[in-house]
Structures are given as C-alpha cells and as structure tokens.
Amino acid sequence: MAAILSIDFDYFLDVSAKERDCYFPQGSDEIPDDLLALMWKECYVKYPELANVSVINDFDILKEYLLTLSLPKENVDVYDSHKFIQKLINRISKEDPIYVVNIDFHHDYYHYFTGSDEYNCGNWLRRLLEERPETKIKWIRRKDSQIYSLDGEFPFEHTDDIKSICNEKFDYVFLCKSPEWSPPHLTEKFEELVSILRA
C-alpha cells in the first residue's frame, strides 16, 4: 500500500472558520496570481487585524515530525494547489492501493468543478475515490472544520489530533500552500516546511 501524507498549509492558520469567511478573499484556485495579490491587499486594508494572524502549535508538531522522515526527493511534491496531487497519484501503480492522511482545514470531498480541471482544490479527494475506490482515507481537521458535504457527514476516519500522524509511516509527502486561503505574510512559515522537506 502506498501511503501519502497530504498537507494543506491552510490547516495551520490561527483563525476560526468564521474569521476565515470574513477576512479571506472569496474565490478558488483558479484566481490568477496578480488578481489574488490584489484581493489579499484589499483584505489587509479592510481587516488590519489580518496582519497579526499566525500559526497554531500544530505547526511545530508537524515540523518535528517531518524532520524524522527520510524520503527520496522524488517522493516529495510541493505545489500551490491541492489539485496537483493528481500528478503524484498518477505515479502510483493502479495495482497498488493508496492510503491518504490529509492534514487540511477542508475535507476536499466536495462535488464541484471549477474551470476546465476535473481535479481542483476542493474535490480532489472525491475524484481520487471515484478512480480508486479501494483508497483508505484519514482526515486531520480542525475542531471547527466543516465536516459535511452534499452526501452528509464526511464518511471516512477523521480526527482533530495531529499527533496521530506520529504512529504512521509514509511513502510520499504532498504539501500545498493554497494561496487563496493563506495570508501572504505567512509565506515564510510555509517555506519553513518546504525547506525541511527539501533538505
């Protein structure tokens, strides 16, 4: 079984679900970079408190865990959008079952399509399960993460205990920034994770 640790940086932001809805731009991973930069600039002007947002303690727990990993560089992927996890999945033989532990504020089990991509940041997990129904899933979420989709409650294992990853072994790590959900002033924190994975 191929085990993937999937990490969305938006999990680590020290803001509530309500604050995310209020402070953050409304959009998706289809927003062009220059437009997204402008949208964030407007958010900082409208909500000056946004500049004080930092990361939760789970960030340090993850950093410590990542330091224990020893993976070939080709087994580590870093992207802006979660939709690019499809590239990693496509490298895994169809004969090899997949186990995904997804650290993410969102469950990514939504139905919707945006733009021309079948995979996007909100539906990639559903697409994966449609293509490989034998896939096992565990979601590490925040206490106030939305656990419902159109089908009802998220139908796979989920927990708000990030320390549970310490009992797992992974063959691949996928890290995404989700710039539409991650305030630009925290880019340095994201890069800390990248530097550990690429060391």
Short mmCIF file of C-alpha atoms in Angstrom, two decimals:
data_model
loop_
_atom_site.label_atom_id
_atom_site.label_comp_id
_atom_site.label_asym_id
_atom_site.label_seq_id
_atom_site.Cartn_x
_atom_site.Cartn_y
_atom_site.Cartn_z
CA MET A 1 0.00 0.00 0.00
CA ALA A 2 1.29 3.46 -0.95
CA ALA A 3 0.89 5.86 1.99
CA ILE A 4 0.61 9.59 1.23
CA LEU A 5 0.86 12.37 3.79
CA SER A 6 -1.08 15.26 2.24
CA ILE A 7 -0.63 18.65 3.91
CA ASP A 8 -2.56 21.83 3.15
CA PHE A 9 -0.92 24.84 4.81
CA ASP A 10 -4.35 26.42 5.42
CA TYR A 11 -4.85 23.95 8.30
CA PHE A 12 -2.28 25.78 10.44
CA LEU A 13 -3.72 29.31 10.39
CA ASP A 14 -4.65 30.64 13.81
CA VAL A 15 -8.11 31.81 12.78
CA SER A 16 -11.57 30.37 13.26
CA ALA A 17 -13.85 29.24 10.45
CA LYS A 18 -15.90 32.39 10.96
CA GLU A 19 -12.81 34.62 10.70
CA ARG A 20 -11.71 32.84 7.52
CA ASP A 21 -15.09 33.57 5.96
CA CYS A 22 -14.84 37.20 6.98
CA TYR A 23 -11.18 38.09 6.33
CA PHE A 24 -10.17 35.97 3.35
CA PRO A 25 -10.81 36.54 -0.37
CA GLN A 26 -13.76 34.72 -1.87
CA GLY A 27 -12.62 32.51 -4.71
CA SER A 28 -10.83 29.34 -5.73
CA ASP A 29 -7.51 28.05 -7.01
CA GLU A 30 -8.49 29.38 -10.46
CA ILE A 31 -7.82 33.03 -9.49
CA PRO A 32 -4.84 34.46 -11.45
CA ASP A 33 -1.87 35.33 -9.23
CA ASP A 34 -1.99 39.08 -9.91
CA LEU A 35 -5.70 39.28 -9.13
CA LEU A 36 -5.29 37.20 -5.97
CA ALA A 37 -2.48 39.52 -4.78
CA LEU A 38 -4.80 42.49 -5.26
CA MET A 39 -7.64 40.74 -3.42
CA TRP A 40 -5.36 40.00 -0.45
CA LYS A 41 -4.15 43.61 -0.42
CA GLU A 42 -7.76 44.77 -0.16
CA CYS A 43 -8.39 42.29 2.68
CA TYR A 44 -5.43 43.65 4.68
CA VAL A 45 -6.77 47.19 4.25
CA LYS A 46 -10.31 46.23 5.23
CA TYR A 47 -9.24 43.97 8.12
CA PRO A 48 -5.95 45.26 9.60
CA GLU A 49 -6.09 42.51 12.26
CA LEU A 50 -5.37 40.03 9.48
CA ALA A 51 -1.70 41.07 9.59
CA ASN A 52 -1.46 39.63 13.13
CA VAL A 53 -2.61 36.13 12.19
CA SER A 54 -0.01 33.49 12.93
CA VAL A 55 0.03 29.68 13.06
CA ILE A 56 -1.21 27.25 15.70
CA ASN A 57 1.03 24.97 17.79
CA ASP A 58 0.29 22.06 15.46
CA PHE A 59 2.69 23.72 13.03
CA ASP A 60 5.63 22.89 15.33
CA ILE A 61 4.33 19.35 15.85
CA LEU A 62 4.32 18.83 12.10
CA LYS A 63 7.79 20.34 11.71
CA GLU A 64 9.19 17.95 14.30
CA TYR A 65 7.53 15.01 12.58
CA LEU A 66 8.79 16.00 9.12
CA LEU A 67 12.33 16.11 10.48
CA THR A 68 12.06 12.39 11.26
CA LEU A 69 11.15 11.48 7.68
CA SER A 70 13.68 10.21 5.22
CA LEU A 71 12.15 10.09 1.76
CA PRO A 72 13.68 10.24 -1.72
CA LYS A 73 13.33 13.74 -3.14
CA GLU A 74 11.16 12.40 -5.98
CA ASN A 75 8.61 11.29 -3.38
CA VAL A 76 8.06 14.84 -2.10
CA ASP A 77 5.80 17.22 -4.05
CA VAL A 78 5.26 20.92 -3.27
CA TYR A 79 2.63 22.95 -5.13
CA ASP A 80 0.32 25.92 -4.68
CA SER A 81 -2.91 23.99 -5.30
CA HIS A 82 -4.09 20.69 -3.91
CA LYS A 83 -5.38 19.73 -7.37
CA PHE A 84 -1.80 18.84 -8.35
CA ILE A 85 -1.84 15.86 -6.02
CA GLN A 86 -3.23 14.12 -9.11
CA LYS A 87 0.32 14.14 -10.53
CA LEU A 88 1.55 12.19 -7.52
CA ILE A 89 -1.39 9.78 -7.61
CA ASN A 90 -0.79 9.08 -11.30
CA ARG A 91 2.77 7.96 -10.49
CA ILE A 92 1.42 5.20 -8.23
CA SER A 93 0.56 1.94 -9.95
CA LYS A 94 -3.14 1.18 -10.26
CA GLU A 95 -2.30 -2.19 -8.71
CA ASP A 96 -1.01 -0.50 -5.54
CA PRO A 97 -3.73 0.52 -3.03
CA ILE A 98 -3.46 4.04 -1.65
CA TYR A 99 -3.74 5.34 1.91
CA VAL A 100 -4.05 9.12 2.32
CA VAL A 101 -3.71 11.05 5.56
CA ASN A 102 -4.87 14.57 4.72
CA ILE A 103 -3.98 17.43 7.10
CA ASP A 104 -6.35 20.14 5.93
CA PHE A 105 -8.85 22.68 7.21
CA HIS A 106 -11.23 21.50 4.46
CA HIS A 107 -12.20 17.89 3.76
CA ASP A 108 -11.81 18.32 -0.04
CA TYR A 109 -14.65 15.87 -0.66
CA TYR A 110 -16.86 18.38 -2.46
CA HIS A 111 -18.70 17.72 -5.73
CA TYR A 112 -17.98 20.93 -7.56
CA PHE A 113 -15.93 21.59 -10.68
CA THR A 114 -14.29 24.91 -11.48
CA GLY A 115 -12.71 25.97 -14.73
CA SER A 116 -11.56 23.22 -17.06
CA ASP A 117 -9.89 20.99 -14.48
CA GLU A 118 -11.61 17.81 -13.34
CA TYR A 119 -9.45 17.91 -10.20
CA ASN A 120 -9.49 21.07 -8.09
CA CYS A 121 -8.52 22.07 -4.56
CA GLY A 122 -11.98 21.20 -3.20
CA ASN A 123 -12.85 17.96 -4.98
CA TRP A 124 -9.56 16.09 -5.46
CA LEU A 125 -10.34 13.58 -2.72
CA ARG A 126 -13.71 12.71 -4.26
CA ARG A 127 -12.09 12.32 -7.70
CA LEU A 128 -9.43 10.03 -6.19
CA LEU A 129 -12.07 7.81 -4.60
CA GLU A 130 -14.07 7.68 -7.83
CA GLU A 131 -10.98 6.49 -9.70
CA ARG A 132 -9.59 4.25 -6.94
CA PRO A 133 -12.46 3.25 -4.64
CA GLU A 134 -10.21 0.98 -2.55
CA THR A 135 -8.35 4.07 -1.24
CA LYS A 136 -8.22 4.45 2.54
CA ILE A 137 -8.64 7.96 3.96
CA LYS A 138 -7.87 9.68 7.25
CA TRP A 139 -8.52 13.41 7.63
CA ILE A 140 -6.73 15.53 10.24
CA ARG A 141 -9.06 18.51 10.65
CA ARG A 142 -9.54 21.50 12.91
CA LYS A 143 -12.23 21.43 15.60
CA ASP A 144 -14.35 23.93 13.63
CA SER A 145 -13.80 22.43 10.18
CA GLN A 146 -16.96 21.83 8.16
CA ILE A 147 -17.47 18.05 8.27
CA TYR A 148 -20.49 17.93 5.93
CA SER A 149 -20.81 17.70 2.15
CA LEU A 150 -23.84 17.12 -0.08
CA ASP A 151 -23.69 13.46 0.94
CA GLY A 152 -23.90 14.23 4.66
CA GLU A 153 -21.10 13.87 7.19
CA PHE A 154 -17.61 13.13 5.87
CA PRO A 155 -17.75 9.34 5.52
CA PHE A 156 -14.17 8.45 6.42
CA GLU A 157 -11.99 8.47 9.51
CA HIS A 158 -11.33 11.97 10.84
CA THR A 159 -9.76 13.47 13.95
CA ASP A 160 -8.54 16.82 15.28
CA ASP A 161 -5.44 15.16 16.82
CA ILE A 162 -2.47 15.90 14.57
CA LYS A 163 -0.23 13.83 16.82
CA SER A 164 -1.90 10.74 15.40
CA ILE A 165 0.43 11.03 12.37
CA CYS A 166 3.33 10.08 14.64
CA ASN A 167 2.09 6.48 14.53
CA GLU A 168 2.11 6.42 10.72
CA LYS A 169 4.74 5.74 8.06
CA PHE A 170 4.56 7.42 4.66
CA ASP A 171 5.99 6.75 1.23
CA TYR A 172 5.11 10.17 -0.19
CA VAL A 173 4.53 13.70 1.08
CA PHE A 174 2.44 16.27 -0.76
CA LEU A 175 2.47 19.87 0.53
CA CYS A 176 0.38 22.70 -0.87
CA LYS A 177 0.17 26.36 0.00
CA SER A 178 -3.41 27.17 -1.03
CA PRO A 179 -2.61 30.87 -1.57
CA GLU A 180 -6.31 31.73 -1.82
CA TRP A 181 -6.66 30.55 1.82
CA SER A 182 -3.23 31.50 3.22
CA PRO A 183 -2.43 35.14 4.01
CA PRO A 184 0.72 36.23 2.13
CA HIS A 185 2.51 37.42 5.27
CA LEU A 186 2.72 33.75 6.36
CA THR A 187 4.64 32.64 3.26
CA GLU A 188 7.80 32.41 5.36
CA LYS A 189 6.11 29.81 7.58
CA PHE A 190 5.13 27.78 4.54
CA GLU A 191 8.72 27.97 3.30
CA GLU A 192 9.91 26.53 6.63
CA LEU A 193 8.01 23.34 5.81
CA VAL A 194 9.32 23.34 2.25
CA SER A 195 12.93 23.68 3.44
CA ILE A 196 12.56 20.71 5.80
CA LEU A 197 11.08 18.54 3.07
CA ARG A 198 13.75 19.51 0.54
CA ALA A 199 16.73 19.27 2.91
#
